[in-house]
Amino acid sequence: MPQASEIAWLIPVFPLIGAVFSGLGLICANKKINNSREIVSISLLSFVGVSAVISYKTLIEQINGYQSVEKLFVWASAGDFTIPMGFVLDPLGSVMLTLVTTITLLVMIYSHGYMAHDKGYVRFFTYLALFSSSMMGLIISPNLLEIYVFWELVGMCSYLLVGFWYDRDGAANAAQKAFVVNRVGDFGLLLGILGLFWATKSFDFNEIALGVSQSVSENSLPVWAALLLCFLVFLGPMAKSAQFPLHVWLPDSMEGPTPISALIHAATMVTAGIFMVSRMSPIFELSEQALIFIMIIGSFTAFFMGVLGMVQNDIKKVVAYSTLSQLGYMTVALGASAYSLAMFHLITHAFFKALLFLAAGSVIIGMHHEQDIRKMGGLWKKMPITWFVSLIGSLSLIGFPFFSGFYSKDLIIMAVGVSNLDIARFVHLLLEAGVFITAFYSFRMFFMVFHGKHRFDADKHSPSESKLVVTLPLILLAIPSLFLGGLIFEPLVFSGWFDDAIFVYESRDFLLNLNFITSDIFQFASHGFFTPTFLMLFLGVLSAFFVTLVFPKITEFLSSRFPKINLILKEKYFFDKFNDWFFAKGSRLIGEKLFNFSDKAFIDNILVNGTAKLVHNIGSLMRLLQTGYLYHYAIAMFLAVAVLLWWYVPQPI
């Protein structure tokens, strides 16, 4: 019997098979498929479940020391040029596969209750299966060419899911926005891939890194060109992982169903960028300037997007901006060459973020689709399970000691603190400030939703705890949100488990400077209570408590006292308006100018009308020669014959 790692290619295949069959059913027998919705959902859930079982087996094999597997076949060839396809399975891939399949399974179970009465129930599950299959395919891709194919499939599925309720203008616009912004990043990624292939004649990660390094050392490739290629490649992860300034699509993606928000934000699309940079660590390690750029982008995202989360009143958008902020922390870790810490935070973040989104969905169900936190309050008595799991998710998000998020988030801040990059000190200050901001907006939402006086119409809203099909995934997600960080802290940070999949120059391995950190999780977590980070965390929670429960009118006072700042935050730094004015209107203006010049002036006036006028004028001249007199024609013929004879008869020497 083959090892699970040997058949890892089946992991994306099973959900794909389910999506294809259900999709064909929707096309060929729409009514019958929709009438058998539960059978379809259970079938798709089973396909994903089989993938999850194989993923867990691969993870166990990798833990037990099974060698990484890479199998390739020639997809296309032309002379000496070949395009290999296949799959690779290593510790990095096995962890991601396990994460994606686990979160997808829980989201699909939750969706059965959340989407029960939606007319697009089967279509929703079909999209989910295709989405998860695309993400799994991306994870096991062995080269840049194959990863780009699945990268685009992930983007396509996100477009379908964000715009699932396409009859709503908000959802349709959000899907278009996500699609366009990601195309910007994907175009840069494509140019980077083609540039790397031009420089190295390979799509393989390690071969590209080796080729670029040799080319730079031999001066056949300028340093600025190598830096440009790194920047172009990073544009793809910038868009997918919603990094500043390509972040604008992610908050609007909340227009899609809540389970999709959980899946996109926790384990699929936005994490693809973090995973890809980690997979391509040999390339990014070649340029310190590229790493500095990545660190700056991540710190800006962590801080400024967190600030926007402080003024949001939509429960899903508060959680969405927290995703942007935490993705910033992961990106900073990538810039600090702490790829394992970025993956560590990605794993812990996936569980508590999925928990928070699904808990938000439970609140929305209980409040009969009300999403404004200003119209809630006092729900802890009505929804005790949702309240309890939301508390766990919030504490993990802010990095409270002993919760999962603490171990990964605190280590990232420490790694940046000991980094010798020029920008590290400034970035470290932004991250510490981000801790306060995260604690503030997280518990502002928590207190406004679950505590204080209820602000909803009791006759219109009669909130109650959600059904078991909704609360069960919440409970299952709460367990890793509480314990997982401590359990995987030692193997991911101290054992060097990712060493075969991630490359770091020893001179930039700043984790070696964290040798004072003990692998004892209790000692490390206890130490967390006596750090500046915890002080910022405590002040953030305390501020949220006073602002929401003690002096709730202070927000209105500050808004009226500082109207310009309030306007800037409400307008999200005017990014949307700038994009609309500069890119949208600018593109339309350029298009109009090109239309007027190329189509009207050149094609219509010169090529079409000009040709017609030329023919007309030549015809008019030719008519002058048509006199009707025979002797005129005879003279013309005589002259023509004379010219021909003169031209062709040899002249005497």
XYZ file of C-alpha atoms in Angstrom:
653
model
C 0.000 0.000 0.000
C 1.493 3.357 -1.029
C 2.299 6.000 1.530
C -0.138 8.907 1.811
C 2.630 11.287 0.726
C 2.965 9.298 -2.510
C -0.677 9.896 -3.433
C -0.922 13.507 -2.236
C -2.077 14.486 -5.731
C -5.444 12.929 -4.845
C -6.054 15.569 -2.148
C -7.168 18.316 -4.592
C -8.683 15.749 -6.984
C -11.460 14.494 -4.692
C -13.089 17.912 -4.059
C -12.658 18.672 -7.766
C -14.544 15.506 -8.733
C -17.363 16.445 -6.380
C -17.506 20.011 -7.739
C -17.555 18.787 -11.363
C -20.399 16.329 -10.796
C -22.537 18.766 -8.794
C -21.809 21.518 -11.335
C -22.861 19.288 -14.240
C -25.950 18.360 -12.268
C -26.860 22.029 -11.866
C -26.460 22.532 -15.619
C -28.263 19.384 -16.803
C -30.824 18.708 -14.069
C -31.124 21.868 -12.000
C -34.450 21.071 -10.297
C -33.532 17.490 -9.371
C -30.168 18.542 -7.936
C -31.673 21.362 -5.897
C -34.361 19.019 -4.580
C -31.591 16.647 -3.460
C -29.577 19.367 -1.788
C -28.756 17.424 1.363
C -27.462 14.457 -0.610
C -25.261 16.774 -2.658
C -23.883 18.589 0.398
C -23.139 15.317 2.214
C -21.424 13.963 -0.910
C -19.249 17.064 -1.275
C -18.531 16.990 2.441
C -17.442 13.366 2.063
C -15.087 14.208 -0.821
C -13.441 16.936 1.258
C -13.387 14.524 4.208
C -11.408 11.975 2.185
C -8.915 14.710 1.290
C -8.699 15.644 4.969
C -7.932 12.026 5.947
C -5.130 11.814 3.375
C -3.812 15.216 4.537
C -3.669 14.079 8.155
C -1.872 10.895 7.108
C 0.717 12.916 5.171
C 1.248 15.140 8.208
C 1.781 12.116 10.454
C 4.256 10.666 7.939
C 6.183 13.943 7.804
C 6.265 14.130 11.616
C 7.624 10.577 11.711
C 10.474 11.562 9.415
C 9.173 10.434 6.028
C 11.159 12.070 3.263
C 9.691 14.836 1.188
C 8.150 13.613 -2.042
C 8.356 15.289 -5.426
C 6.948 13.666 -8.532
C 6.987 15.316 -11.931
C 5.923 14.484 -15.456
C 6.457 16.342 -18.729
C 3.297 18.241 -19.572
C 4.625 19.828 -22.759
C 7.957 19.973 -24.570
C 9.525 21.717 -27.537
C 13.093 20.714 -28.324
C 15.151 21.096 -25.176
C 12.412 23.119 -23.490
C 10.035 21.166 -21.225
C 7.204 22.168 -18.924
C 7.069 19.816 -15.920
C 3.929 19.312 -13.867
C 3.326 17.205 -10.787
C 3.261 17.646 -7.031
C 5.551 18.153 -4.063
C 4.814 17.172 -0.484
C 7.040 18.369 2.368
C 6.482 19.579 5.960
C 5.355 23.013 4.729
C 2.815 21.550 2.324
C 1.517 18.905 4.732
C 0.810 21.517 7.417
C -1.045 23.753 4.961
C -3.057 20.865 3.520
C -4.145 19.769 6.977
C -5.101 23.318 7.859
C -7.099 23.950 4.672
C -9.006 20.663 4.768
C -9.838 21.043 8.477
C -11.153 24.601 8.165
C -13.033 23.733 4.955
C -14.766 20.771 6.629
C -15.897 22.870 9.598
C -17.053 25.708 7.346
C -19.060 23.278 5.198
C -20.763 21.819 8.279
C -21.543 25.336 9.486
C -22.816 26.299 6.023
C -25.412 23.536 6.138
C -27.166 25.489 8.882
C -26.320 29.025 7.752
C -27.336 28.530 4.088
C -30.202 26.109 4.745
C -32.895 28.363 3.278
C -30.863 29.891 0.458
C -32.029 29.040 -3.059
C -28.391 28.761 -4.193
C -27.528 26.124 -1.574
C -26.144 23.521 -4.018
C -24.315 26.135 -6.083
C -22.735 27.428 -2.868
C -21.396 24.010 -1.910
C -20.150 23.456 -5.454
C -18.176 26.687 -5.322
C -16.827 25.718 -1.885
C -15.531 22.380 -3.163
C -13.925 23.970 -6.228
C -12.377 26.701 -4.059
C -10.840 24.211 -1.640
C -9.572 22.047 -4.516
C -7.838 25.050 -6.105
C -6.170 25.978 -2.823
C -4.980 22.414 -2.259
C -3.575 22.301 -5.778
C -1.698 25.550 -5.142
C -0.151 24.096 -1.987
C 1.290 20.999 -3.643
C 2.489 22.786 -6.805
C 6.207 22.053 -7.394
C 7.068 25.065 -9.581
C 6.062 28.624 -10.417
C 4.192 27.739 -13.588
C 1.859 25.256 -11.921
C 1.406 27.449 -8.871
C 0.292 30.291 -11.152
C -2.426 28.114 -12.706
C -3.936 27.290 -9.312
C -3.306 30.865 -8.183
C -5.681 32.070 -10.892
C -8.221 29.343 -10.091
C -8.276 30.507 -6.468
C -8.899 34.056 -7.696
C -11.710 32.894 -9.985
C -13.414 30.972 -7.172
C -13.146 33.946 -4.821
C -14.896 36.054 -7.473
C -17.737 33.530 -7.659
C -18.075 33.270 -3.876
C -17.795 36.964 -2.999
C -20.386 37.700 -5.679
C -22.516 34.690 -4.723
C -25.569 36.914 -4.185
C -25.001 38.516 -7.575
C -28.461 40.057 -7.616
C -27.273 42.446 -4.894
C -25.389 45.472 -6.171
C -23.020 45.427 -3.187
C -21.996 41.805 -3.783
C -21.575 42.283 -7.536
C -19.433 45.382 -7.052
C -17.355 43.700 -4.329
C -16.674 40.702 -6.581
C -15.607 42.980 -9.433
C -13.385 44.968 -7.081
C -11.713 41.816 -5.748
C -11.218 40.543 -9.295
C -9.700 43.782 -10.639
C -7.372 44.418 -7.682
C -6.119 40.837 -7.771
C -5.510 41.125 -11.500
C -3.089 43.969 -10.755
C -1.120 41.721 -8.432
C -1.398 38.703 -10.718
C -0.104 40.673 -13.697
C 2.948 41.647 -11.675
C 3.391 38.041 -10.587
C 3.188 36.846 -14.189
C 5.799 39.380 -15.296
C 8.015 38.286 -12.404
C 7.658 34.599 -13.305
C 8.469 35.286 -16.962
C 11.419 37.462 -15.932
C 12.798 34.763 -13.643
C 12.410 32.194 -16.410
C 14.227 34.518 -18.810
C 17.067 34.885 -16.325
C 17.328 31.230 -15.248
C 15.531 29.114 -17.916
C 13.629 27.341 -15.135
C 10.379 27.482 -13.167
C 11.700 25.450 -10.211
C 12.036 27.412 -6.955
C 15.534 26.225 -5.996
C 16.893 26.331 -9.542
C 15.610 29.888 -9.955
C 17.277 31.002 -6.719
C 20.558 29.368 -7.702
C 20.380 30.790 -11.226
C 19.634 34.342 -10.087
C 22.406 34.180 -7.493
C 24.933 33.039 -10.097
C 23.769 35.613 -12.635
C 24.128 38.448 -10.121
C 27.580 37.263 -8.998
C 28.710 36.991 -12.634
C 27.231 40.445 -13.436
C 25.119 38.971 -16.206
C 22.035 40.137 -14.297
C 22.138 43.601 -12.703
C 21.288 43.831 -9.027
C 18.475 46.273 -9.778
C 16.949 43.769 -12.204
C 16.988 41.001 -9.565
C 15.369 43.392 -7.088
C 12.724 44.326 -9.675
C 11.926 40.657 -10.283
C 11.481 40.081 -6.541
C 9.180 43.106 -6.376
C 7.085 41.889 -9.330
C 6.724 38.415 -7.843
C 5.721 39.921 -4.491
C 2.918 41.903 -6.153
C 0.926 38.677 -6.408
C 1.078 37.897 -2.661
C 0.476 41.602 -1.918
C -2.885 41.434 -3.683
C -3.900 37.949 -2.543
C -2.948 38.630 1.086
C -4.451 42.131 0.882
C -1.374 44.118 1.784
C -1.242 47.905 1.640
C -2.043 49.459 -0.853
C -3.707 46.462 -2.585
C -5.878 45.786 0.471
C -9.008 47.592 -0.679
C -10.855 44.497 -1.906
C -10.833 42.503 1.327
C -13.237 44.569 3.521
C -15.746 44.658 0.654
C -15.585 40.868 0.332
C -17.827 40.779 3.419
C -20.719 41.120 0.958
C -20.425 37.390 0.409
C -21.981 34.814 2.789
C -20.377 34.646 6.228
C -18.972 31.095 5.779
C -17.080 32.354 2.743
C -15.692 35.260 4.724
C -14.427 32.741 7.276
C -12.862 30.494 4.638
C -11.241 33.311 2.626
C -9.885 35.063 5.701
C -8.795 31.998 7.637
C -7.326 29.295 5.471
C -7.516 29.890 1.752
C -7.135 32.962 -0.395
C -5.466 35.499 1.889
C -3.081 32.899 3.298
C -1.976 31.894 -0.206
C 0.320 34.915 -0.430
C 2.030 34.133 2.893
C 2.482 30.507 1.875
C 3.865 31.416 -1.541
C 6.511 33.801 -0.165
C 7.531 31.103 2.338
C 7.749 28.578 -0.487
C 9.865 31.025 -2.490
C 12.135 31.931 0.431
C 15.314 30.984 -1.539
C 14.481 33.758 -4.013
C 13.601 36.503 -1.540
C 16.623 35.727 0.624
C 18.834 36.907 -2.243
C 17.851 40.559 -1.689
C 17.947 42.373 1.636
C 16.237 45.354 -0.009
C 13.330 43.123 -1.012
C 12.985 41.896 2.572
C 13.032 45.479 3.882
C 10.300 46.391 1.401
C 8.204 43.406 2.522
C 8.672 44.370 6.174
C 7.606 47.986 5.535
C 4.489 46.904 3.617
C 3.547 44.470 6.381
C 4.015 46.999 9.193
C 1.927 49.631 7.375
C -0.835 47.088 6.856
C -0.730 45.909 10.478
C -0.924 49.419 11.903
C -3.080 51.464 9.530
C -5.645 48.761 8.811
C -5.941 48.127 12.538
C -6.727 51.820 13.052
C -9.608 51.504 10.572
C -10.953 48.562 12.558
C -11.413 50.887 15.539
C -14.200 52.868 13.821
C -16.118 50.058 12.115
C -19.673 49.284 13.229
C -20.411 46.310 10.984
C -19.558 43.164 12.958
C -18.105 41.385 9.912
C -16.022 44.374 8.859
C -14.442 44.647 12.320
C -13.287 41.043 11.960
C -12.240 41.728 8.350
C -9.952 44.594 9.349
C -8.490 42.395 12.071
C -7.571 39.959 9.291
C -5.781 42.725 7.422
C -3.880 43.662 10.567
C -2.837 40.068 11.347
C -1.790 39.469 7.752
C 0.450 42.492 8.238
C 2.125 40.743 11.195
C 2.700 37.648 9.046
C 4.167 39.750 6.244
C 6.487 41.508 8.687
C 7.696 38.074 9.804
C 8.436 37.223 6.165
C 10.459 40.421 5.827
C 12.394 39.495 8.971
C 13.274 36.125 7.363
C 11.215 34.456 10.109
C 9.221 32.373 7.620
C 8.482 29.667 10.175
C 6.958 32.277 12.506
C 4.831 33.615 9.657
C 3.534 30.091 9.056
C 3.090 29.595 12.804
C 0.911 32.707 13.043
C -0.909 31.680 9.861
C -1.884 28.392 11.512
C -3.044 29.856 14.826
C -4.748 32.758 13.060
C -6.688 30.386 10.809
C -8.516 28.812 13.733
C -9.324 31.863 15.829
C -10.232 33.934 12.782
C -12.553 31.230 11.438
C -14.006 31.070 14.949
C -14.621 34.826 15.087
C -16.235 34.940 11.634
C -18.501 31.988 12.310
C -19.361 33.439 15.729
C -20.239 36.701 13.966
C -22.446 34.662 11.653
C -24.135 33.074 14.678
C -24.820 36.564 16.056
C -26.212 37.663 12.675
C -28.542 34.646 12.625
C -29.650 35.357 16.189
C -30.236 39.031 15.344
C -32.191 38.155 12.178
C -29.443 39.400 9.834
C -28.662 42.589 11.717
C -24.915 43.382 11.456
C -24.629 46.807 13.138
C -23.004 46.335 16.571
C -24.612 49.610 17.717
C -27.972 47.832 17.552
C -26.931 44.890 19.726
C -25.822 44.579 23.364
C -26.538 42.209 26.251
C -26.497 39.101 24.049
C -24.406 37.011 26.452
C -27.566 35.929 28.275
C -29.347 35.051 25.031
C -26.391 33.363 23.283
C -24.061 31.952 25.985
C -22.204 29.503 23.715
C -21.544 32.159 21.079
C -20.459 34.559 23.844
C -18.003 32.062 25.315
C -16.362 31.056 22.037
C -16.184 34.721 20.943
C -14.311 35.491 24.160
C -11.811 32.712 23.402
C -11.383 33.930 19.823
C -10.926 37.558 20.909
C -8.345 36.687 23.578
C -6.429 34.599 21.068
C -6.594 37.401 18.503
C -5.117 40.007 20.850
C -2.366 37.601 21.931
C -3.359 37.078 25.570
C -0.848 34.756 27.294
C -1.639 31.034 27.166
C -3.988 31.464 24.206
C -2.894 30.219 20.762
C -2.414 33.623 19.214
C -0.042 34.706 21.980
C 2.779 32.335 21.067
C 2.940 33.209 17.381
C 2.217 36.933 17.661
C 4.618 37.544 20.523
C 7.414 35.686 18.764
C 6.980 37.807 15.633
C 7.316 40.996 17.676
C 10.411 39.560 19.393
C 11.973 38.483 16.076
C 11.562 41.974 14.649
C 13.010 43.399 17.853
C 16.271 41.451 17.417
C 16.472 41.943 13.638
C 19.461 43.894 12.306
C 17.610 45.317 9.320
C 17.733 49.105 9.165
C 13.981 49.525 9.379
C 13.425 46.964 12.154
C 13.258 49.396 15.102
C 10.576 51.525 13.435
C 8.603 48.430 12.458
C 8.866 47.104 16.005
C 7.249 50.300 17.344
C 4.389 49.997 14.832
C 3.771 46.380 15.850
C 3.695 47.272 19.551
C 1.214 50.043 18.801
C -0.747 47.539 16.722
C -1.155 45.353 19.832
C -3.019 48.186 21.586
C -5.149 48.835 18.511
C -6.044 45.147 18.064
C -7.032 44.807 21.724
C -9.157 47.961 21.493
C -11.238 47.141 18.396
C -11.585 43.447 19.317
C -13.031 44.098 22.747
C -14.956 47.165 21.621
C -16.867 44.785 19.367
C -17.080 42.108 22.076
C -18.426 44.489 24.729
C -20.868 46.211 22.350
C -22.302 42.912 21.104
C -22.503 40.851 24.279
C -22.490 43.282 27.232
C -24.196 46.447 28.396
C -27.830 47.268 27.811
C -29.529 45.761 24.787
C -30.020 48.338 22.052
C -32.218 46.262 19.762
C -35.959 46.289 19.317
C -37.131 43.334 21.402
C -40.314 43.063 19.326
C -38.393 42.971 16.044
C -35.378 40.995 17.260
C -35.688 38.059 19.624
C -32.126 36.687 19.678
C -31.546 33.114 20.768
C -28.686 30.639 20.607
C -28.035 29.111 17.189
C -28.720 25.469 16.335
C -26.207 22.704 17.000
C -25.131 22.582 13.331
C -23.898 26.174 13.813
C -22.554 26.006 17.380
C -20.727 22.667 16.973
C -18.124 24.076 14.522
C -17.696 27.026 16.892
C -16.878 24.721 19.793
C -14.518 22.648 17.650
C -12.705 25.796 16.484
C -12.509 27.174 20.028
C -10.411 24.205 21.177
C -7.399 24.860 18.859
C -7.856 28.619 19.358
C -7.156 27.969 23.031
C -4.580 25.146 22.999
C -3.022 24.695 19.543
C -0.381 27.434 19.819
C 1.104 25.900 22.936
C 1.085 22.403 21.447
C 2.918 23.252 18.213
C 5.106 25.995 19.710
C 8.132 23.795 20.306
C 8.160 21.710 17.075
C 7.606 24.674 14.756
C 10.019 27.114 16.430
C 12.774 25.002 17.957
C 12.926 21.738 16.015
C 13.708 23.213 12.604
C 10.887 21.222 11.090
C 10.600 23.562 8.091
C 14.328 23.482 7.344
C 13.884 21.273 4.267
C 11.172 23.519 2.820
C 12.323 27.000 3.873
C 15.738 28.537 3.241
C 17.232 31.312 5.379
C 20.740 32.730 5.201
C 22.476 32.196 8.521
C 23.353 35.896 8.690
C 19.626 36.718 8.581
C 18.366 33.889 10.770
C 17.261 36.230 13.542
C 15.470 33.393 15.312
C 18.908 32.281 16.480
C 18.998 35.504 18.495
C 15.942 34.318 20.398
C 17.910 31.601 22.168
C 16.844 33.067 25.485
C 13.316 31.813 24.810
C 12.556 28.588 26.554
C 10.692 25.758 24.876
C 8.658 25.408 28.068
C 5.308 26.830 26.970
C 4.140 27.624 30.497
C 7.317 29.484 31.374
C 7.223 31.394 28.098
C 3.532 32.282 28.462
C 4.007 33.333 32.085
C 6.819 35.630 30.985
C 4.323 37.222 28.590
C 2.573 38.965 31.498
C 5.705 41.044 32.189
C 6.433 42.485 28.751
C 5.650 45.862 27.118
C 3.446 43.963 24.685
C 1.142 42.820 27.480
C 0.983 46.362 28.839
C -0.232 47.604 25.435
C -2.717 44.735 25.305
C -4.082 45.513 28.770
C -4.429 49.222 27.989
C -6.304 48.389 24.778
C -8.848 46.171 26.551
C -9.232 48.708 29.366
C -9.789 51.534 26.873
C -12.425 49.495 25.049
C -14.183 48.801 28.363
C -14.388 52.497 29.270
C -15.375 53.629 25.780
C -18.175 51.084 25.366
C -19.556 50.460 28.857
C -18.510 53.333 31.134
C -18.458 56.412 28.844
C -20.234 55.304 25.652
C -20.882 58.904 24.543
C -17.158 59.649 24.335
C -16.993 58.309 20.783
C -19.586 60.857 19.614
C -17.692 63.598 21.441
C -14.370 62.668 19.836
C -15.997 62.400 16.409
C -17.434 65.900 16.714
C -14.229 67.243 18.273
C -11.981 65.882 15.534
C -14.197 65.812 12.425
C -11.330 65.705 9.911
C -9.703 62.668 11.524
C -13.096 60.991 11.785
C -13.747 61.706 8.100
C -10.372 60.246 7.076
C -11.044 57.051 9.026
C -14.643 56.722 7.854
C -13.501 57.145 4.257
C -10.747 54.537 4.808
C -7.940 57.026 4.021
C -9.798 57.884 0.775
C -8.276 54.881 -0.980
C -11.544 53.965 -2.666
C -12.121 57.501 -3.899
C -8.526 57.803 -5.061
C -8.765 54.518 -6.938
C -12.044 55.617 -8.483
C -10.638 59.019 -9.479
C -7.139 57.987 -10.548
C -7.428 54.429 -11.811
C -11.078 54.055 -12.814
C -11.644 57.539 -14.238
C -8.047 57.742 -15.415
C -8.404 54.473 -17.290
C -11.654 55.631 -18.839
C -10.015 58.944 -19.849
C -7.063 57.142 -21.428
C -9.498 54.805 -23.153
C -11.497 57.721 -24.546
C -8.321 59.444 -25.802
C -7.117 56.243 -27.435
C -10.574 55.719 -28.932
C -10.672 59.229 -30.347
C -7.155 58.930 -31.741
C -6.892 55.341 -32.913
C -10.481 54.540 -33.828
C -11.918 57.853 -34.939
C -8.876 59.786 -36.148
C -6.719 56.993 -37.574
C -8.998 54.099 -38.507
C -12.166 56.015 -39.462
C -10.735 59.246 -40.852
C -7.439 58.036 -42.325
C -7.812 54.352 -43.191
C -11.510 54.125 -44.080
C -12.609 57.606 -45.113
C -9.133 58.528 -46.353
C -8.981 55.484 -48.618
C -12.421 56.252 -49.962
C -11.448 59.853 -50.691
C -8.231 58.727 -52.366
C -10.096 56.308 -54.642
C -12.653 59.024 -55.391
C -9.988 61.562 -56.290
C -8.107 59.096 -58.473
C -11.367 58.254 -60.196
C -12.025 61.932 -60.789
C -8.600 62.320 -62.398
C -9.123 59.208 -64.499
C -12.420 60.627 -65.761
C -10.505 63.566 -67.216
C -8.697 61.142 -69.515
C -11.937 59.682 -70.826
C -12.571 62.273 -73.672
C -14.447 60.018 -76.109
C -12.215 60.984 -79.082
C -10.604 58.062 -80.897
C -7.441 59.923 -81.894
C -6.750 60.741 -78.231
C -6.827 57.019 -77.363
C -4.636 56.194 -80.429
C -2.012 58.756 -79.432
C -2.062 57.405 -75.870
C -1.556 53.834 -77.103
C 1.296 54.962 -79.408
C 3.035 56.754 -76.559
C 2.613 53.745 -74.291
C 4.107 51.370 -76.887
C 6.994 53.765 -77.440
C 7.759 53.935 -73.713
C 7.660 50.140 -73.402
C 10.002 49.701 -76.344
C 12.358 52.253 -74.929
C 12.275 50.540 -71.547
C 12.702 46.936 -72.659
C 14.730 47.163 -75.934
C 18.475 47.045 -75.220
C 20.244 50.300 -75.832
C 23.327 50.350 -78.142
C 26.669 50.433 -76.367
